[in-house]
């Protein structure tokens, strides 16, 4: 379980299905995907993450508001094919009611910190369709920079953003140097 100022990231359970389906079946939320998810794809999303927890020790986690306990989306790490290579990727989906309130980047930063502390990966990625500006801005807010654009049958063109362990360590040092409130 990962805690941030406002959020809790925890493993999925099948009980999250209705709340997740509301997000993944929404055409506006899924505008940069080939299509919104149906019930079967949503169920598969949860089982894929349950398998990932067992196999890799990570996956996308349910994102829950600490003040209300409400499930508002997911965020986490998974192995994704990025321009032909399987690489660790930070992904996120937030319910549209809560867009642009900093939840996506708060969750993504927590996953980035967790991944550098708990996995041996020296570079973390976030990828999205070239049209998905919200996702790209969230990657930038997570300390990443754009590393490439590449043809992708699912997205026409995908953009990959990345942060190295060294860059992350430099960010941590900057935070430590800030005067305390
Ligand atoms: C991507 C997503 C998770 C961002 O969540 P969020 O909670 O709104 O993100 P934040 O409020 O933390 O915003 C992060 C940055 O993105 C920017 N942003 C958010 N929505 C935006 C939009 N529609 N257009 C342009 N920028 C946007 C914010 O201004 C912020 O930028 P800043 O740090 O420069 O101020 C959310 O838009 C979403 O769920 N989208 C649909 C699912 C999806 O496409 N996921 C990514 C798949 S690759």
mmCIF file of C-alpha atoms and ligand atoms in Angstrom:
data_model
loop_
_atom_site.group_PDB
_atom_site.id
_atom_site.type_symbol
_atom_site.label_atom_id
_atom_site.label_comp_id
_atom_site.label_asym_id
_atom_site.label_seq_id
_atom_site.Cartn_x
_atom_site.Cartn_y
_atom_site.Cartn_z
ATOM 1 C CA UNK A 1 0.000 0.000 0.000
ATOM 2 C CA UNK A 2 1.333 3.464 -0.938
ATOM 3 C CA UNK A 3 0.165 6.600 0.894
ATOM 4 C CA UNK A 4 0.389 10.153 -0.444
ATOM 5 C CA UNK A 5 -0.952 13.362 1.041
ATOM 6 C CA UNK A 6 -4.482 12.749 -0.325
ATOM 7 C CA UNK A 7 -4.401 9.248 -1.780
ATOM 8 C CA UNK A 8 -3.985 5.581 -0.996
ATOM 9 C CA UNK A 9 -2.771 3.190 -3.680
ATOM 10 C CA UNK A 10 -3.735 -0.409 -2.963
ATOM 11 C CA UNK A 11 -4.097 -3.664 -4.864
ATOM 12 C CA UNK A 12 -7.209 -4.190 -6.954
ATOM 13 C CA UNK A 13 -9.925 -6.609 -5.920
ATOM 14 C CA UNK A 14 -12.842 -7.794 -8.055
ATOM 15 C CA UNK A 15 -15.054 -5.575 -5.886
ATOM 16 C CA UNK A 16 -13.552 -2.577 -7.711
ATOM 17 C CA UNK A 17 -15.196 -3.722 -10.951
ATOM 18 C CA UNK A 18 -18.252 -1.377 -10.971
ATOM 19 C CA UNK A 19 -16.214 1.753 -10.140
ATOM 20 C CA UNK A 20 -13.503 0.847 -12.655
ATOM 21 C CA UNK A 21 -16.067 0.047 -15.352
ATOM 22 C CA UNK A 22 -17.570 3.516 -14.914
ATOM 23 C CA UNK A 23 -14.141 4.979 -15.786
ATOM 24 C CA UNK A 24 -12.976 2.626 -18.547
ATOM 25 C CA UNK A 25 -16.338 2.475 -20.362
ATOM 26 C CA UNK A 26 -16.568 6.264 -20.603
ATOM 27 C CA UNK A 27 -15.958 7.505 -24.188
ATOM 28 C CA UNK A 28 -14.497 10.846 -23.046
ATOM 29 C CA UNK A 29 -12.040 9.184 -20.658
ATOM 30 C CA UNK A 30 -11.057 6.642 -23.321
ATOM 31 C CA UNK A 31 -10.883 9.155 -26.187
ATOM 32 C CA UNK A 32 -7.226 8.312 -26.852
ATOM 33 C CA UNK A 33 -7.779 4.541 -26.810
ATOM 34 C CA UNK A 34 -9.071 2.547 -29.802
ATOM 35 C CA UNK A 35 -12.439 2.213 -27.964
ATOM 36 C CA UNK A 36 -13.943 2.373 -24.461
ATOM 37 C CA UNK A 37 -13.721 -0.926 -22.567
ATOM 38 C CA UNK A 38 -16.669 -3.288 -22.309
ATOM 39 C CA UNK A 39 -17.358 -5.367 -19.186
ATOM 40 C CA UNK A 40 -15.153 -8.234 -20.335
ATOM 41 C CA UNK A 41 -12.126 -6.032 -21.036
ATOM 42 C CA UNK A 42 -12.610 -4.266 -17.704
ATOM 43 C CA UNK A 43 -12.716 -7.604 -15.847
ATOM 44 C CA UNK A 44 -9.607 -8.685 -17.737
ATOM 45 C CA UNK A 45 -7.876 -5.414 -16.720
ATOM 46 C CA UNK A 46 -8.331 -6.351 -13.060
ATOM 47 C CA UNK A 47 -7.250 -10.004 -13.505
ATOM 48 C CA UNK A 48 -4.194 -8.898 -15.550
ATOM 49 C CA UNK A 49 -3.179 -6.632 -12.660
ATOM 50 C CA UNK A 50 -3.777 -9.390 -10.080
ATOM 51 C CA UNK A 51 -1.451 -11.637 -12.123
ATOM 52 C CA UNK A 52 1.109 -8.827 -12.372
ATOM 53 C CA UNK A 53 1.164 -8.402 -8.564
ATOM 54 C CA UNK A 54 1.983 -12.109 -8.236
ATOM 55 C CA UNK A 55 4.446 -12.331 -11.104
ATOM 56 C CA UNK A 56 6.279 -8.969 -10.923
ATOM 57 C CA UNK A 57 5.390 -7.694 -7.445
ATOM 58 C CA UNK A 58 3.719 -4.653 -9.019
ATOM 59 C CA UNK A 59 0.886 -3.658 -11.314
ATOM 60 C CA UNK A 60 -1.577 -0.825 -11.621
ATOM 61 C CA UNK A 61 -3.040 -0.137 -8.200
ATOM 62 C CA UNK A 62 -6.455 1.185 -7.248
ATOM 63 C CA UNK A 63 -6.293 4.896 -6.364
ATOM 64 C CA UNK A 64 -8.514 5.771 -3.416
ATOM 65 C CA UNK A 65 -9.145 9.131 -1.765
ATOM 66 C CA UNK A 66 -7.972 8.983 1.839
ATOM 67 C CA UNK A 67 -10.643 11.384 3.104
ATOM 68 C CA UNK A 68 -13.680 9.606 1.628
ATOM 69 C CA UNK A 69 -12.400 6.115 0.760
ATOM 70 C CA UNK A 70 -13.723 6.621 -2.774
ATOM 71 C CA UNK A 71 -12.111 4.711 -5.661
ATOM 72 C CA UNK A 72 -11.164 7.409 -8.193
ATOM 73 C CA UNK A 73 -8.960 5.531 -10.644
ATOM 74 C CA UNK A 74 -5.760 3.595 -10.957
ATOM 75 C CA UNK A 75 -2.060 4.200 -11.303
ATOM 76 C CA UNK A 76 0.902 1.896 -11.247
ATOM 77 C CA UNK A 77 3.698 0.117 -12.984
ATOM 78 C CA UNK A 78 3.445 -2.540 -15.694
ATOM 79 C CA UNK A 79 5.693 -4.008 -18.353
ATOM 80 C CA UNK A 80 4.710 -2.584 -21.725
ATOM 81 C CA UNK A 81 5.982 -3.019 -25.257
ATOM 82 C CA UNK A 82 7.526 0.350 -26.130
ATOM 83 C CA UNK A 83 8.822 0.504 -29.681
ATOM 84 C CA UNK A 84 9.507 -3.247 -29.620
ATOM 85 C CA UNK A 85 11.042 -3.521 -26.113
ATOM 86 C CA UNK A 86 9.339 -4.653 -22.894
ATOM 87 C CA UNK A 87 9.949 -1.782 -20.459
ATOM 88 C CA UNK A 88 8.560 -0.611 -17.092
ATOM 89 C CA UNK A 89 5.786 1.910 -17.642
ATOM 90 C CA UNK A 90 3.821 4.140 -15.262
ATOM 91 C CA UNK A 91 0.171 4.309 -16.317
ATOM 92 C CA UNK A 92 -2.861 6.158 -14.940
ATOM 93 C CA UNK A 93 -6.616 6.602 -15.286
ATOM 94 C CA UNK A 94 -8.542 9.050 -13.109
ATOM 95 C CA UNK A 95 -12.333 9.457 -12.998
ATOM 96 C CA UNK A 96 -13.214 12.542 -15.022
ATOM 97 C CA UNK A 97 -14.991 14.135 -12.048
ATOM 98 C CA UNK A 98 -11.526 14.511 -10.508
ATOM 99 C CA UNK A 99 -9.460 15.603 -13.507
ATOM 100 C CA UNK A 100 -7.132 18.593 -13.176
ATOM 101 C CA UNK A 101 -7.004 18.516 -9.380
ATOM 102 C CA UNK A 102 -3.499 17.108 -9.225
ATOM 103 C CA UNK A 103 -4.563 13.522 -8.408
ATOM 104 C CA UNK A 104 -2.987 11.977 -11.531
ATOM 105 C CA UNK A 105 0.418 13.524 -10.926
ATOM 106 C CA UNK A 106 0.269 12.887 -7.155
ATOM 107 C CA UNK A 107 -0.341 9.184 -7.801
ATOM 108 C CA UNK A 108 2.241 9.010 -10.614
ATOM 109 C CA UNK A 109 4.950 10.595 -8.436
ATOM 110 C CA UNK A 110 4.241 8.077 -5.682
ATOM 111 C CA UNK A 111 4.533 5.179 -8.151
ATOM 112 C CA UNK A 112 7.771 6.605 -9.577
ATOM 113 C CA UNK A 113 9.277 6.911 -6.078
ATOM 114 C CA UNK A 114 8.091 3.413 -5.150
ATOM 115 C CA UNK A 115 9.538 1.936 -8.359
ATOM 116 C CA UNK A 116 12.988 3.502 -7.963
ATOM 117 C CA UNK A 117 13.103 2.405 -4.304
ATOM 118 C CA UNK A 118 11.777 -1.124 -4.796
ATOM 119 C CA UNK A 119 12.818 -2.306 -8.266
ATOM 120 C CA UNK A 120 16.205 -2.403 -10.002
ATOM 121 C CA UNK A 121 14.988 -0.460 -13.065
ATOM 122 C CA UNK A 122 17.157 2.512 -13.947
ATOM 123 C CA UNK A 123 14.671 4.136 -16.337
ATOM 124 C CA UNK A 124 10.902 4.425 -16.009
ATOM 125 C CA UNK A 125 8.625 5.311 -18.906
ATOM 126 C CA UNK A 126 5.143 6.661 -19.557
ATOM 127 C CA UNK A 127 3.637 6.252 -23.021
ATOM 128 C CA UNK A 128 0.530 7.480 -24.737
ATOM 129 C CA UNK A 129 -1.041 8.346 -28.046
ATOM 130 C CA UNK A 130 0.404 11.538 -29.557
ATOM 131 C CA UNK A 131 -2.969 13.282 -29.123
ATOM 132 C CA UNK A 132 -3.206 12.594 -25.359
ATOM 133 C CA UNK A 133 -2.036 15.926 -23.950
ATOM 134 C CA UNK A 134 -3.311 15.249 -20.413
ATOM 135 C CA UNK A 135 -1.232 12.088 -20.225
ATOM 136 C CA UNK A 136 1.821 13.853 -21.659
ATOM 137 C CA UNK A 137 1.515 16.718 -19.171
ATOM 138 C CA UNK A 138 1.193 14.208 -16.342
ATOM 139 C CA UNK A 139 4.428 12.530 -17.488
ATOM 140 C CA UNK A 140 6.191 15.921 -17.543
ATOM 141 C CA UNK A 141 4.808 16.702 -14.072
ATOM 142 C CA UNK A 142 6.357 13.397 -13.002
ATOM 143 C CA UNK A 143 9.843 14.664 -13.875
ATOM 144 C CA UNK A 144 9.941 12.832 -17.205
ATOM 145 C CA UNK A 145 10.997 14.194 -20.582
ATOM 146 C CA UNK A 146 9.986 13.086 -24.049
ATOM 147 C CA UNK A 147 12.406 10.497 -25.405
ATOM 148 C CA UNK A 148 10.762 9.402 -28.634
ATOM 149 C CA UNK A 149 7.794 9.142 -30.943
ATOM 150 C CA UNK A 150 7.281 5.824 -32.704
ATOM 151 C CA UNK A 151 4.701 4.158 -34.931
ATOM 152 C CA UNK A 152 2.274 2.020 -32.929
ATOM 153 C CA UNK A 153 -0.621 0.108 -34.536
ATOM 154 C CA UNK A 154 -2.883 0.817 -31.522
ATOM 155 C CA UNK A 155 -2.179 4.560 -31.363
ATOM 156 C CA UNK A 156 -0.982 5.437 -34.901
ATOM 157 C CA UNK A 157 1.896 7.278 -33.243
ATOM 158 C CA UNK A 158 2.893 6.889 -29.592
ATOM 159 C CA UNK A 159 5.049 9.213 -27.506
ATOM 160 C CA UNK A 160 7.405 7.847 -24.861
ATOM 161 C CA UNK A 161 8.453 9.903 -21.849
ATOM 162 C CA UNK A 162 11.135 8.764 -19.382
ATOM 163 C CA UNK A 163 13.029 9.563 -16.210
ATOM 164 C CA UNK A 164 16.337 7.955 -15.268
ATOM 165 C CA UNK A 165 17.325 6.923 -11.748
ATOM 166 C CA UNK A 166 20.021 9.641 -11.813
ATOM 167 C CA UNK A 167 17.495 12.312 -12.739
ATOM 168 C CA UNK A 168 15.177 11.060 -9.999
ATOM 169 C CA UNK A 169 18.010 11.169 -7.427
ATOM 170 C CA UNK A 170 18.761 14.763 -8.464
ATOM 171 C CA UNK A 171 15.076 15.642 -7.969
ATOM 172 C CA UNK A 172 15.132 14.061 -4.505
ATOM 173 C CA UNK A 173 18.203 16.142 -3.577
ATOM 174 C CA UNK A 174 16.463 19.337 -4.736
ATOM 175 C CA UNK A 175 13.439 18.491 -2.554
ATOM 176 C CA UNK A 176 15.688 17.866 0.460
ATOM 177 C CA UNK A 177 17.381 21.244 -0.063
ATOM 178 C CA UNK A 178 14.045 23.135 0.064
ATOM 179 C CA UNK A 179 13.555 24.882 3.406
ATOM 180 C CA UNK A 180 10.978 23.192 5.661
ATOM 181 C CA UNK A 181 7.646 25.063 6.200
HETATM 182 C C1 LIG B 1 -4.094 11.588 -17.742
HETATM 183 C C2 LIG B 1 -4.906 11.742 -16.458
HETATM 184 C C3 LIG B 1 -4.708 10.513 -15.567
HETATM 185 C C4 LIG B 1 -4.414 12.989 -15.715
HETATM 186 O O1 LIG B 1 -5.092 13.020 -14.454
HETATM 187 P P1 LIG B 1 -5.339 14.387 -13.657
HETATM 188 O O2 LIG B 1 -5.696 14.005 -12.277
HETATM 189 O O3 LIG B 1 -6.281 15.255 -14.394
HETATM 190 O O4 LIG B 1 -3.870 15.018 -13.706
HETATM 191 P P2 LIG B 1 -3.323 16.292 -12.908
HETATM 192 O O5 LIG B 1 -4.464 17.119 -12.392
HETATM 193 O O6 LIG B 1 -2.314 15.808 -11.934
HETATM 194 O O7 LIG B 1 -2.604 17.094 -14.074
HETATM 195 C C5 LIG B 1 -1.328 16.739 -14.522
HETATM 196 C C6 LIG B 1 -0.906 17.728 -15.617
HETATM 197 O O8 LIG B 1 -1.703 17.505 -16.797
HETATM 198 C C7 LIG B 1 -2.357 18.706 -17.175
HETATM 199 N N1 LIG B 1 -3.629 18.315 -17.745
HETATM 200 C C8 LIG B 1 -4.601 17.580 -17.165
HETATM 201 N N2 LIG B 1 -5.631 17.417 -18.026
HETATM 202 C C9 LIG B 1 -5.287 18.063 -19.161
HETATM 203 C C10 LIG B 1 -5.915 18.237 -20.416
HETATM 204 N N3 LIG B 1 -7.121 17.723 -20.678
HETATM 205 N N4 LIG B 1 -5.254 18.946 -21.388
HETATM 206 C C11 LIG B 1 -4.027 19.454 -21.159
HETATM 207 N N5 LIG B 1 -3.371 19.312 -19.967
HETATM 208 C C12 LIG B 1 -4.004 18.616 -18.992
HETATM 209 C C13 LIG B 1 -2.488 19.498 -15.890
HETATM 210 O O9 LIG B 1 -2.655 20.869 -16.130
HETATM 211 C C14 LIG B 1 -1.143 19.185 -15.240
HETATM 212 O O10 LIG B 1 -0.139 19.924 -15.875
HETATM 213 P P3 LIG B 1 0.838 20.905 -15.053
HETATM 214 O O11 LIG B 1 1.565 19.989 -14.085
HETATM 215 O O12 LIG B 1 1.714 21.460 -16.104
HETATM 216 O O13 LIG B 1 -0.056 21.870 -14.364
HETATM 217 C C15 LIG B 1 -6.421 11.927 -16.773
HETATM 218 O O14 LIG B 1 -6.555 12.984 -17.694
HETATM 219 C C16 LIG B 1 -7.083 10.692 -17.341
HETATM 220 O O15 LIG B 1 -7.496 9.807 -16.601
HETATM 221 N N6 LIG B 1 -7.206 10.625 -18.677
HETATM 222 C C17 LIG B 1 -7.916 9.507 -19.321
HETATM 223 C C18 LIG B 1 -7.162 8.196 -19.242
HETATM 224 C C19 LIG B 1 -5.846 8.267 -19.982
HETATM 225 O O16 LIG B 1 -5.794 8.737 -21.120
HETATM 226 N N7 LIG B 1 -4.794 7.793 -19.313
HETATM 227 C C20 LIG B 1 -3.476 7.761 -19.887
HETATM 228 C C21 LIG B 1 -3.361 6.614 -20.811
HETATM 229 S S1 LIG B 1 -1.841 6.657 -21.689
#
